[in-house]
Structures are given as structure tokens and as C-alpha cells.
PDB file of C-alpha atoms and ligand atoms in Angstrom:
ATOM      1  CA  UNK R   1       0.000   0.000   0.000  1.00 51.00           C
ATOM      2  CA  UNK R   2       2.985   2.172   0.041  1.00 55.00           C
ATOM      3  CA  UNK R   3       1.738   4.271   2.928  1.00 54.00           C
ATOM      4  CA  UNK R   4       4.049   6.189   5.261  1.00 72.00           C
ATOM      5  CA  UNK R   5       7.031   4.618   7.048  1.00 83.00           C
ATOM      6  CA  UNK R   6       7.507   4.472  10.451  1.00 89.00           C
ATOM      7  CA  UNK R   7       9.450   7.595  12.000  1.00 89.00           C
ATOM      8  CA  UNK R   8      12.943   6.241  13.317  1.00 93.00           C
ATOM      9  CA  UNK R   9      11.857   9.423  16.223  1.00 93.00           C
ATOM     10  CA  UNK R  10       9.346   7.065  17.459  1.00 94.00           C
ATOM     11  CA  UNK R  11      11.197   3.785  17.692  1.00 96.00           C
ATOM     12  CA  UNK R  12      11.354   3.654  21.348  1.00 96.00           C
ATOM     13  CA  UNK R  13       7.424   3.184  20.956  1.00 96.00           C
ATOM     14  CA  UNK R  14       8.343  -0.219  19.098  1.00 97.00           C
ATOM     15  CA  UNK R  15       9.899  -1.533  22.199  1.00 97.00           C
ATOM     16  CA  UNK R  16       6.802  -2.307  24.246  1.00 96.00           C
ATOM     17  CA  UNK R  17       5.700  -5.583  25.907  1.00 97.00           C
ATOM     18  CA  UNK R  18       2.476  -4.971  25.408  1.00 96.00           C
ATOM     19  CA  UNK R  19       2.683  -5.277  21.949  1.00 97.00           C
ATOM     20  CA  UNK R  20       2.908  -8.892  22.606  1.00 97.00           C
ATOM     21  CA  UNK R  21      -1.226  -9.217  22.732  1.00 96.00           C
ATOM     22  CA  UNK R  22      -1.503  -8.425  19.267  1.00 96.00           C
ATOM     23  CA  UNK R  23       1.065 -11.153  17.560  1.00 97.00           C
ATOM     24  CA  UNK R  24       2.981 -13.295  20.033  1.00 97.00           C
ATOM     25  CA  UNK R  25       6.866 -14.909  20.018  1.00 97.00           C
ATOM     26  CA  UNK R  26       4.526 -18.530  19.493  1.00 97.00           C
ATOM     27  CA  UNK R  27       2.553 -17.636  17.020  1.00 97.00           C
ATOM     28  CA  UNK R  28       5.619 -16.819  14.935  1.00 98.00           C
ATOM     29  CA  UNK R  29       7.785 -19.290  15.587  1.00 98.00           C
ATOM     30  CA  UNK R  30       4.875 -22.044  15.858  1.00 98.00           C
ATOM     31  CA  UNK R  31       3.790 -21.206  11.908  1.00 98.00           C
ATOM     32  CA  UNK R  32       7.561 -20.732  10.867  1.00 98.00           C
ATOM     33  CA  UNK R  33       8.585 -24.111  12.625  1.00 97.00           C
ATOM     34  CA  UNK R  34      11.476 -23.464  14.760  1.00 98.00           C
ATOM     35  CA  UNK R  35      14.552 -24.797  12.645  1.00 98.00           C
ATOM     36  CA  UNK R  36      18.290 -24.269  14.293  1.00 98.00           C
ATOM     37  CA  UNK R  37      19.120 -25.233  11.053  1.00 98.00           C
ATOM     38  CA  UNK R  38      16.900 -22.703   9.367  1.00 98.00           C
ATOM     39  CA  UNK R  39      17.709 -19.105   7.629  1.00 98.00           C
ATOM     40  CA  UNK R  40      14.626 -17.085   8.253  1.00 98.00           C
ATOM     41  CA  UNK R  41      14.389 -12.719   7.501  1.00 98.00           C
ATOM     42  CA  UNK R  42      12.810 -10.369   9.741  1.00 98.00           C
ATOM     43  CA  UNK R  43      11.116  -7.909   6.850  1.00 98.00           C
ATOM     44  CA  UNK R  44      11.142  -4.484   8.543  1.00 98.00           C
ATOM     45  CA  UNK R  45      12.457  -5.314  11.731  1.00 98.00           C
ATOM     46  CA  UNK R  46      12.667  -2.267  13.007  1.00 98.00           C
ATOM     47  CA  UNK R  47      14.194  -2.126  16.111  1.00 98.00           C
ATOM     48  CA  UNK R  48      14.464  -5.917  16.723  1.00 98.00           C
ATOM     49  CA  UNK R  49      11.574  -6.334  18.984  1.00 98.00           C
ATOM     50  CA  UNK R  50      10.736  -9.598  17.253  1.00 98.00           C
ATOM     51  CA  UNK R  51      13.576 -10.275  15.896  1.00 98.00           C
ATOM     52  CA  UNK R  52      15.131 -10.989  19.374  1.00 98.00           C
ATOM     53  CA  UNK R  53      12.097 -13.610  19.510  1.00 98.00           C
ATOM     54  CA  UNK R  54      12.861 -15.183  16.952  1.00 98.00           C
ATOM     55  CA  UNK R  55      17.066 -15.748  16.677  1.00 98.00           C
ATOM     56  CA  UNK R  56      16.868 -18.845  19.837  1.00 98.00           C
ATOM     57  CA  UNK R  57      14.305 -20.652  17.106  1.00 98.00           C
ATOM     58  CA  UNK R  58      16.700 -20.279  14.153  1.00 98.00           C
ATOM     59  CA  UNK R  59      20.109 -20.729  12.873  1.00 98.00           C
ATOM     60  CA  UNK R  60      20.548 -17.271  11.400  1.00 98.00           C
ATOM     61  CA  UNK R  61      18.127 -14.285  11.206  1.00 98.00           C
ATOM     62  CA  UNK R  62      18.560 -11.559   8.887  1.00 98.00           C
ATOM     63  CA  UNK R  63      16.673  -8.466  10.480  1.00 98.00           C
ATOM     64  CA  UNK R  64      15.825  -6.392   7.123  1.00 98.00           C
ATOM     65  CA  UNK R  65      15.048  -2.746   7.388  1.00 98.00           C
ATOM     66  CA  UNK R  66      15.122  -0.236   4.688  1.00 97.00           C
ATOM     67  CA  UNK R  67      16.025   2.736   7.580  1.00 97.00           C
ATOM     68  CA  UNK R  68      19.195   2.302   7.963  1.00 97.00           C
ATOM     69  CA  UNK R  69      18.672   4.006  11.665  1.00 97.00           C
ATOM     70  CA  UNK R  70      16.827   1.386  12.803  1.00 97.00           C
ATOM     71  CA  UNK R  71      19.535  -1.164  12.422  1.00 97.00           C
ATOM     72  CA  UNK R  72      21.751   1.408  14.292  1.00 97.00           C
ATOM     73  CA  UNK R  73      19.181   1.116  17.026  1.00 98.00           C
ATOM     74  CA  UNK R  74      19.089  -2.442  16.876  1.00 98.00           C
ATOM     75  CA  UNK R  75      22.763  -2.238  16.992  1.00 98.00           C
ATOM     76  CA  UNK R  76      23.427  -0.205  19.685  1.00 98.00           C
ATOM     77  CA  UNK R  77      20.423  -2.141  22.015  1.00 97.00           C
ATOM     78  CA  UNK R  78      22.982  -5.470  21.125  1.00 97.00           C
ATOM     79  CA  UNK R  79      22.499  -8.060  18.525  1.00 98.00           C
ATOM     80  CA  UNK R  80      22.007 -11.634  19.192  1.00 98.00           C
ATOM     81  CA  UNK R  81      24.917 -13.789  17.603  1.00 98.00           C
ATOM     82  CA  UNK R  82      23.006 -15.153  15.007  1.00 98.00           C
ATOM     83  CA  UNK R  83      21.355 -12.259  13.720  1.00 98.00           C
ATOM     84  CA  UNK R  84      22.493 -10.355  10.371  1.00 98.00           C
ATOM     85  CA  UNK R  85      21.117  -6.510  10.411  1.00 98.00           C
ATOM     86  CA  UNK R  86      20.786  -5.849   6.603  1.00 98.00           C
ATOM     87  CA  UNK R  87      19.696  -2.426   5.318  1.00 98.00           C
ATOM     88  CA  UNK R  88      18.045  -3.149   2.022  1.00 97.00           C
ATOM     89  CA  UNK R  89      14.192  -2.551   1.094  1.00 97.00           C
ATOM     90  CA  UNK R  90      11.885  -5.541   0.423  1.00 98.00           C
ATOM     91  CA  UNK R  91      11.312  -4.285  -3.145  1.00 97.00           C
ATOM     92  CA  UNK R  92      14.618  -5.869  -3.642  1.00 98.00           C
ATOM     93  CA  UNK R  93      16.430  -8.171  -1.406  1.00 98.00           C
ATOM     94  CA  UNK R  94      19.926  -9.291  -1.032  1.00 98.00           C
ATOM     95  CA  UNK R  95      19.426 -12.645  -1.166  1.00 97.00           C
ATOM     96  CA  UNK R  96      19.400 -15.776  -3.850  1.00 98.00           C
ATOM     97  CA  UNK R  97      16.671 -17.171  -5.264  1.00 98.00           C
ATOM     98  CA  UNK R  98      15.236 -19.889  -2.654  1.00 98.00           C
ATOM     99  CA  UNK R  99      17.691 -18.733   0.084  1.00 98.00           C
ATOM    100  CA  UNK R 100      15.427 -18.722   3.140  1.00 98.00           C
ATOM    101  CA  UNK R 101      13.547 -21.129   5.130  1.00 98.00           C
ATOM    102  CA  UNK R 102      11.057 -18.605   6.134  1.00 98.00           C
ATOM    103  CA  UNK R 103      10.319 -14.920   6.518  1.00 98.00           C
ATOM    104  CA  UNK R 104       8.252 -12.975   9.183  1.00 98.00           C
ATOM    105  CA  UNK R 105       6.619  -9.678   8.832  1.00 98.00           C
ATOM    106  CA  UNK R 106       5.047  -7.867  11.785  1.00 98.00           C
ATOM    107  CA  UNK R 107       3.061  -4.456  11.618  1.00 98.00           C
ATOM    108  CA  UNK R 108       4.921  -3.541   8.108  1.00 98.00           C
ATOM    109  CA  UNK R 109       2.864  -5.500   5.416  1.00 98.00           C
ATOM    110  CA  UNK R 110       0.612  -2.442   4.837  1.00 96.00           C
ATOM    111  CA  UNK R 111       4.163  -0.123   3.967  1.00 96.00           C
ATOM    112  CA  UNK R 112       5.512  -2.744   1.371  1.00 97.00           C
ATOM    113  CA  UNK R 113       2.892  -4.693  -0.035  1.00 97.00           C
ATOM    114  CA  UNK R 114       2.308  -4.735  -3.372  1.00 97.00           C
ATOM    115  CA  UNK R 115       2.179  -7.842  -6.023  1.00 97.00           C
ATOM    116  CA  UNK R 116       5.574  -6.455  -7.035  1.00 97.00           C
ATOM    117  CA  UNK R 117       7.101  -6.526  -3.743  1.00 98.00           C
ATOM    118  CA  UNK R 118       5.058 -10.232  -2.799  1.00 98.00           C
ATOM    119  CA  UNK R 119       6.790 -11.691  -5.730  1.00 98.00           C
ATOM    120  CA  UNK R 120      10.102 -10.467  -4.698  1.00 98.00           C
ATOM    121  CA  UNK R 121       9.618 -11.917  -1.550  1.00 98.00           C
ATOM    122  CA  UNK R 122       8.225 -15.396  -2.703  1.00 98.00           C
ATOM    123  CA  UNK R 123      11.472 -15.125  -4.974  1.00 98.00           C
ATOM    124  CA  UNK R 124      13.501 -15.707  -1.845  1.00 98.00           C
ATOM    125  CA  UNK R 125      12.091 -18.251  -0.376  1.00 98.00           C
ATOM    126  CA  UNK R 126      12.877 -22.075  -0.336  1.00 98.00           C
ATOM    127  CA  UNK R 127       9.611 -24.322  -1.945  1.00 98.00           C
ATOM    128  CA  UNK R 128       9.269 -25.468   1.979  1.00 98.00           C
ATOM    129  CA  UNK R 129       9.497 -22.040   3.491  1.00 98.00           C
ATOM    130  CA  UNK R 130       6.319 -20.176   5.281  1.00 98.00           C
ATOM    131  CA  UNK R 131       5.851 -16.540   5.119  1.00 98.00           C
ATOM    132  CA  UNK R 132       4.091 -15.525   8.537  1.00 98.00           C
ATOM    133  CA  UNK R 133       2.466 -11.823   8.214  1.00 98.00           C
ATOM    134  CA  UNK R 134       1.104  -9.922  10.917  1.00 98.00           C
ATOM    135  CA  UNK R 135      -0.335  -6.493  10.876  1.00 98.00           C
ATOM    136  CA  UNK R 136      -2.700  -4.214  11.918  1.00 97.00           C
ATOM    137  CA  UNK R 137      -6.348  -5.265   9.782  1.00 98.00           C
ATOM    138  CA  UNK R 138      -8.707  -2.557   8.180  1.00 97.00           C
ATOM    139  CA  UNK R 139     -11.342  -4.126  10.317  1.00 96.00           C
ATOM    140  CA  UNK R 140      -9.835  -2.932  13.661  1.00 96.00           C
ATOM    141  CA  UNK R 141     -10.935  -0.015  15.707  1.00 94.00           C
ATOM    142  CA  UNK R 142      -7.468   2.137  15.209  1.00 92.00           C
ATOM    143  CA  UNK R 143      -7.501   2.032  19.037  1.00 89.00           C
ATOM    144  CA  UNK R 144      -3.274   1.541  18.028  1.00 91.00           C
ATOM    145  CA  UNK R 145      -1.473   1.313  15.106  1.00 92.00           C
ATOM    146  CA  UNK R 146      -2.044   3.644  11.579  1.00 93.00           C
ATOM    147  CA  UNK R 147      -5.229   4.979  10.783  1.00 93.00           C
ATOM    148  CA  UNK R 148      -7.697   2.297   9.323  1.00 95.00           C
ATOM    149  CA  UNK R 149      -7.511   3.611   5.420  1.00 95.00           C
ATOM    150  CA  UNK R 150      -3.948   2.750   5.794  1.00 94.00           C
ATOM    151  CA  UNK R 151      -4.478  -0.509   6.551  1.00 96.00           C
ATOM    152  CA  UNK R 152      -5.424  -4.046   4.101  1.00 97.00           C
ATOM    153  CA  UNK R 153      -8.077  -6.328   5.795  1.00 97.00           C
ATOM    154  CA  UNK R 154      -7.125  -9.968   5.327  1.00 98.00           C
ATOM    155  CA  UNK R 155      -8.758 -10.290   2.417  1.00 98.00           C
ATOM    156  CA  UNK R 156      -7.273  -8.038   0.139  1.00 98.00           C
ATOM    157  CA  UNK R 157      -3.737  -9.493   1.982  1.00 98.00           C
ATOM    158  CA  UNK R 158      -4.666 -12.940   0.890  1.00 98.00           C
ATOM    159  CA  UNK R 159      -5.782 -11.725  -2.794  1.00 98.00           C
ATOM    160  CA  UNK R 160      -2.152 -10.093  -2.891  1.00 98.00           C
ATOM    161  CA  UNK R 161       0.121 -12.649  -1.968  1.00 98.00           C
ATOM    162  CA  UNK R 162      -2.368 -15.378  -4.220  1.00 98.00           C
ATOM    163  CA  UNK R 163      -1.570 -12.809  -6.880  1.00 98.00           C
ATOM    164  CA  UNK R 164       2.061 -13.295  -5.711  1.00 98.00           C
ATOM    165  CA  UNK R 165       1.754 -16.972  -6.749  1.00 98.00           C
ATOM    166  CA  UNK R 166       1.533 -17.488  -2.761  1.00 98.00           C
ATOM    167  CA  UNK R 167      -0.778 -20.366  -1.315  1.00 98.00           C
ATOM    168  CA  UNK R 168      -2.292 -19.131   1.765  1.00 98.00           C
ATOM    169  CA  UNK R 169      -2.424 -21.373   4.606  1.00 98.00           C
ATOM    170  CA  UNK R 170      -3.973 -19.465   7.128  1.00 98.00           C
ATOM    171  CA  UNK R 171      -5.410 -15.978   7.325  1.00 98.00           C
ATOM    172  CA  UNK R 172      -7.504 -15.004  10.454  1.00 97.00           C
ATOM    173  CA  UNK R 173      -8.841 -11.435  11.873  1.00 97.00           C
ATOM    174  CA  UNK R 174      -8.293 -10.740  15.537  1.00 96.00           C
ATOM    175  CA  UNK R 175      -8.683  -7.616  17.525  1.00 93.00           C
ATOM    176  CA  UNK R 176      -7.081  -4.913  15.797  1.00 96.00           C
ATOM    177  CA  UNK R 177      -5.242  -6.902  13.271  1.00 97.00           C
ATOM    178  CA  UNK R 178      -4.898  -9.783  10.876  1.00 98.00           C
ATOM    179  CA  UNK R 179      -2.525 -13.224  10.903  1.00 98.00           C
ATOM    180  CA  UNK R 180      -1.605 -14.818   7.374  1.00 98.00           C
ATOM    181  CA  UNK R 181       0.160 -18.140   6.427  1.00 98.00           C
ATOM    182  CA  UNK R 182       1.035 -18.078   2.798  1.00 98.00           C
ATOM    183  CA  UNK R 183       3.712 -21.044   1.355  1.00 98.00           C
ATOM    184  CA  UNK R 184       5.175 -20.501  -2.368  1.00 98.00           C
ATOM    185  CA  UNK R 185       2.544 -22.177  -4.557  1.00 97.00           C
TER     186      UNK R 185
HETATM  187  C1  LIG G 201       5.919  -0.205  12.122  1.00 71.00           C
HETATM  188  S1  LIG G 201       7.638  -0.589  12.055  1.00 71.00           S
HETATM  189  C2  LIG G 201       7.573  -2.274  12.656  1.00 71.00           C
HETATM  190  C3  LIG G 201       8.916  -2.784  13.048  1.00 71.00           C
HETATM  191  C4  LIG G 201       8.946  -4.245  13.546  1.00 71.00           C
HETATM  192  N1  LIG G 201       8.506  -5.157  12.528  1.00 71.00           N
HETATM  193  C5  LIG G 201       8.114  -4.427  14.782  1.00 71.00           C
HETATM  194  O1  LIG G 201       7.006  -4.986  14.713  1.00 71.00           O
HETATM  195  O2  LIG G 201       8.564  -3.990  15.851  1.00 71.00           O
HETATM  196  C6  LIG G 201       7.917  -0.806  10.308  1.00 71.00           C
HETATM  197  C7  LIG G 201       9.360  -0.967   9.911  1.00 71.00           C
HETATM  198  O3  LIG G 201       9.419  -1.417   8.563  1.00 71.00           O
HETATM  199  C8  LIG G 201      10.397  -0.703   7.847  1.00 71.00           C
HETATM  200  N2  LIG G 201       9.997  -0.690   6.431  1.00 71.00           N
HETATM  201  C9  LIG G 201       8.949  -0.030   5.882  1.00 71.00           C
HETATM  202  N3  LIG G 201       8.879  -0.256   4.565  1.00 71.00           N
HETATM  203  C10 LIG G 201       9.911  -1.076   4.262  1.00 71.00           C
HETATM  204  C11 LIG G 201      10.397  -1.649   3.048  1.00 71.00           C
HETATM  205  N4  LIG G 201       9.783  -1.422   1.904  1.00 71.00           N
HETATM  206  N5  LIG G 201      11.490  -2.442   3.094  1.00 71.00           N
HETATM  207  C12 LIG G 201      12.127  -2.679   4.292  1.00 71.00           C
HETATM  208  N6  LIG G 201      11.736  -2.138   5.461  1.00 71.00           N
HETATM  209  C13 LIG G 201      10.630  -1.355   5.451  1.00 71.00           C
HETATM  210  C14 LIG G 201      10.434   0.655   8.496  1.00 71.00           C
HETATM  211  O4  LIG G 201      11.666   1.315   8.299  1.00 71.00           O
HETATM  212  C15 LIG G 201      10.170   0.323   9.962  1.00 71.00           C
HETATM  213  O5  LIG G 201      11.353   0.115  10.673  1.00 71.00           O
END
């Protein structure tokens, strides 16, 4: 949707437990499969606020941001050992076709999402690999998180990453924001 990106001023506000009620450390892991064999991405990690949930699950963890002051932030809070920081925008990765076992996306689908971008991702995943997406949904209140008519409902998610020659798995509305399973098809 190409809306606005998150203000590197406001990361502190990323770095809040609460947070955890909207998408949870099991959800993520549980639909990636933990793998300490695995090479999973973080797409928009932000400060690392999941990321650090997800690098004891995997064997590496490449925390993608296209702000390359959030990966100073990340930097300078510490890095788990096994995680890569990698300033690069998902509208074109870094990686090889098939390279990753998985890839997670929390709260950032609605600033990168288009077929486009989808396709690059699917490009970079192994035929095995899940991508796990969790943002805010068009059918929540706004109570947190952009306004509403910045945000996709899980439908229109699901269309794009089907469009993305994506199966989807799962896809499920909850309180102020959507879930989505999609595997390359
Ligand atoms: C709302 S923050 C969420 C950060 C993190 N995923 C979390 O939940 O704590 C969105 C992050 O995605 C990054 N971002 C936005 N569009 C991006 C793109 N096209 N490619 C890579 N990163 C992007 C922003 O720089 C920002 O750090």
C-alpha cells in the first residue's frame, strides 16, 4: 500500500511488551517451525523487537530494514549472535533465489505490499518455506497502530500474496489486526 514509514523518532514506541497481545513470540515461531538449522528474515524489523524472539528458534536471522537508523538502534540495544542486520528494502532483497527457510513480517505488510514486492519476496524463499504476516487489519478499531484507510483487511492481503503466486495457509482477523500463512505455490 505504500503508505508512510515508520518515524525512526518514534522507535522507542516499538519496544513495548504490550505489543505482545496483538502477535505473540509462538505464534511466529509455531507457523515458521522453529529450525536451528533454518535461515529465516525479519522484513522491517525495526528495532528488533521480534527479531530478538525469533534468533533462539533459528540458525541465522537476517533483520531487514530499509532505515538504515533502525539497524543502528538495533545495533546499539545489542544483537544476538546469530542475527544479520541488513539495510536493504523488500522491493529488492539481497538474497538468492530460494535462500530462506522462512520470513516474518510484523506491523509492516501495509508499507511494502504490493504484487511487485510479494513476488520479490516469494522469490527468496525455499519451496518449503512459510511466510508468517502480521499487521494491523482494516477491520480494527485504530484504538493503536495507523489509521484504518492505511491498513489491508485480510482479504485483500490474501488476494495479494495469491496474486504473488503465494498459497495461503492461514489468514484469520483478531482484535485490531490480521494473521496470514502463505507457502510458495
Ligand atoms: C511499524 S515498524 C515495525 C517494526 C517491527 N517489525 C516491529 O514490529 O517492531 C515498520 C518498519 O518497517 C520498515 N519498512 C517499511 N517499509 C519497508 C520496506 N519497503 N522495506 C524494508 N523495510 C521497510 C520501516 O523502516 C520500519 O522500521
Amino acid at each position: 500500500m505504500g503508505f508512510h514509514t515508520f518515524p525512526v523518532e518514534r522507535a522507542d514506541d516499538l519496544e513495548d511488551i504490550t505489543r505482545f497481545r496483538f502477535v505473540s513470540r509462538g505464534e511466529l515461531v509455531g507457523h515458521l517451525g522453529a529450525d536451528p538449522d533454518a535461515t529465516v528474515a525479519d522484513l522491517g524489523s525495526g528495532t528488533g523487537f521480534y527479531t530478538d524472539e525469533l534468533a533462539p528458534f533459528f540458525g541465522t536471522v537476517y533483520a531487514v530494514d530499509v532505515q538504515a537508523a533502525m539497524g543502528a538502534y538495533y545495533r546499539s540495544k545489542g544483537l544476538p549472535g546469530n542475527v544479520r542486520p541488513v539495510t536493504a528494502a523488500v522491493e529488492s532483497l539481497p538474497v538468492p533465489d530460494g535462500a530462506l527457510d522462512g520470513a516474518v513480517s510484523t506491523m509492516t505488510f501495509h508499507e511494502f505490499a504490493t504484487e511487485s514486492t510479494l513476488t520479490e519476496v516469494r522469490r527468496t524463499l525455499a519451496p518449503e518455506a512459510r511466510f508468517v504476516v502480521a499487521d494491523w487489519s482494516a477491520a480494527g478499531t485504530g484504538e493503536r497502530g495507523p489509521p484504518t484507510e492505511e491498513r489491508f483487511g485480510v482479504s485483500e492481503a490474501r488476494s495479494l500474496c495469491e496474486a504473488a503466486d503465494f498459497d495461503v495457509q492461514f489468514a484469520q482477523t483478531r482484535p485490531e489486526t490480521f494473521l496470514l500463512v502463505a507457502a510458495p505455490a
